[in-house]
Coordinates of C-alpha atoms in Angstrom, one line a residue:
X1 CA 0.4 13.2 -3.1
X2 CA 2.1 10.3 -1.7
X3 CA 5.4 11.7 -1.2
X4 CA 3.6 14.8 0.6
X5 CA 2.1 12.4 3.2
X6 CA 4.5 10.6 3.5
X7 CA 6.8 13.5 4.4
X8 CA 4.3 15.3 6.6
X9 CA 4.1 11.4 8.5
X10 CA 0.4 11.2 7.3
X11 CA 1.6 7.6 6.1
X12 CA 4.0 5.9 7.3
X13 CA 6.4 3.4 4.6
X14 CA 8.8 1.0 5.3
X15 CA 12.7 0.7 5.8
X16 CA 15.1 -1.7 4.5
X17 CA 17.4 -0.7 7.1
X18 CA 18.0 1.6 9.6
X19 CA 19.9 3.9 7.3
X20 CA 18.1 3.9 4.6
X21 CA 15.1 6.3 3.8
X22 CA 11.7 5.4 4.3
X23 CA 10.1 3.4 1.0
X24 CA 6.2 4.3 0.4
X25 CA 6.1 3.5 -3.7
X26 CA 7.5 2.3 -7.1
X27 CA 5.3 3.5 -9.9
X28 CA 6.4 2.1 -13.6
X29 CA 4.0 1.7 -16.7
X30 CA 0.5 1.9 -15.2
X31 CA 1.0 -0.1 -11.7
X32 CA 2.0 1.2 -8.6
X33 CA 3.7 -0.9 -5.6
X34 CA 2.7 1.0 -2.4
X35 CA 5.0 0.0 0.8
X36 CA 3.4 1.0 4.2
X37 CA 3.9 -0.3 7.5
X38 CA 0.2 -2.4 8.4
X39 CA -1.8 0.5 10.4
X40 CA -5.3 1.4 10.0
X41 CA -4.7 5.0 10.1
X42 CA -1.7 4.2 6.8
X43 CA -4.2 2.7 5.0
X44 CA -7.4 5.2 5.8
X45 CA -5.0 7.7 4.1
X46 CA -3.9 6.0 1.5
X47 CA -7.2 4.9 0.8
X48 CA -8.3 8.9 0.7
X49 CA -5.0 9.4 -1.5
X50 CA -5.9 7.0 -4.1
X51 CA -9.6 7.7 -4.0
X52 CA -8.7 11.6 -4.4
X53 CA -6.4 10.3 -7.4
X54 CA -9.4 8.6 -9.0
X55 CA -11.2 12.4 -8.9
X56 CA -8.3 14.1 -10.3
X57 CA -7.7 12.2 -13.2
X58 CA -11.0 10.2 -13.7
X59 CA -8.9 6.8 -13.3
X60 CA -10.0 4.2 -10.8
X61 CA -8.3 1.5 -9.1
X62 CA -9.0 -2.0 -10.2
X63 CA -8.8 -3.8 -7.1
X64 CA -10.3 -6.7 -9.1
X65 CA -6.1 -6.9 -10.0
X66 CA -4.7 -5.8 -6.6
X67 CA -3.5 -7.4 -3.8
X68 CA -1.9 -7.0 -0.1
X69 CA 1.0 -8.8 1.0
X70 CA 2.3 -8.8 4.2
X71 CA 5.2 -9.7 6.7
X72 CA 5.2 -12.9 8.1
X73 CA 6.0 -10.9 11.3
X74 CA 1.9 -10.1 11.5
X75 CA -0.8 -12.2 12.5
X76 CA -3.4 -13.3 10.3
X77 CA -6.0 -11.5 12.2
X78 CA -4.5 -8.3 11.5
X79 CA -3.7 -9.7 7.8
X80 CA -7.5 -10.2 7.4
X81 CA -8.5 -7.1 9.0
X82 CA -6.2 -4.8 6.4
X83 CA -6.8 -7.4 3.4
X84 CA -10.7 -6.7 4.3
X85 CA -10.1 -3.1 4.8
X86 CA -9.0 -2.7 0.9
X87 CA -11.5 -5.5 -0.2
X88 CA -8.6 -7.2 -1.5
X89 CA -7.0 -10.6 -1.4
X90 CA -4.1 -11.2 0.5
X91 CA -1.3 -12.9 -1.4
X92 CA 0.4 -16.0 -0.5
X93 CA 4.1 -15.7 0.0
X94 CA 4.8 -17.5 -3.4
X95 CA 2.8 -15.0 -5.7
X96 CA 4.1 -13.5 -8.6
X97 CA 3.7 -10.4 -9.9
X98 CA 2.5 -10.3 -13.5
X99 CA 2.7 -14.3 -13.1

């Protein structure tokens, strides 16, 4: 489902570099590592996505073990605004990841 919107632009990820293709998720084991650029309309969708996930297979997100991190090129309005948005916390620049 992520691929497909990705690929018809209904979210947009995030490049490395300029020639290298567009980065939306890793999934390994049973966690996922979504990569979006920080837009509203990304996140409605991949909000719907994952929500429409939850239906399909009867799993549900525990956002209770989530977290957003963001570029330091944003401001932390807009930080707050999308960490809100997911009712997640936003992680600090030296979080660790299964730390």
């Amino acid at each position: 489902m992520i691929i497909k919107a990705r690929d018809s632009n209904e979210i947009c990820g995030i490049k490395l570099n300029r020639h290298c293709p567009q980065l939306s998720h890793v999934f390994f084991a049973d966690d996922a590592l979504l990569f979006l650029k920080a837009e509203v309309q990304n996140c409605d969708n991949i909000k719907a996505i994952l929500k429409d996930y939850g239906i399909a297979l009867g799993q549900r997100i525990n956002f209770d073990k989530s977290g957003v991190f963001f570029s330091s090129n944003m401001c932390d309005n807009d930080k707050q605004l999308l960490s809100d948005f997911f009712d997640v916390p936003s992680m600090k620049g030296d979080a660790e990841y299964l730390g």
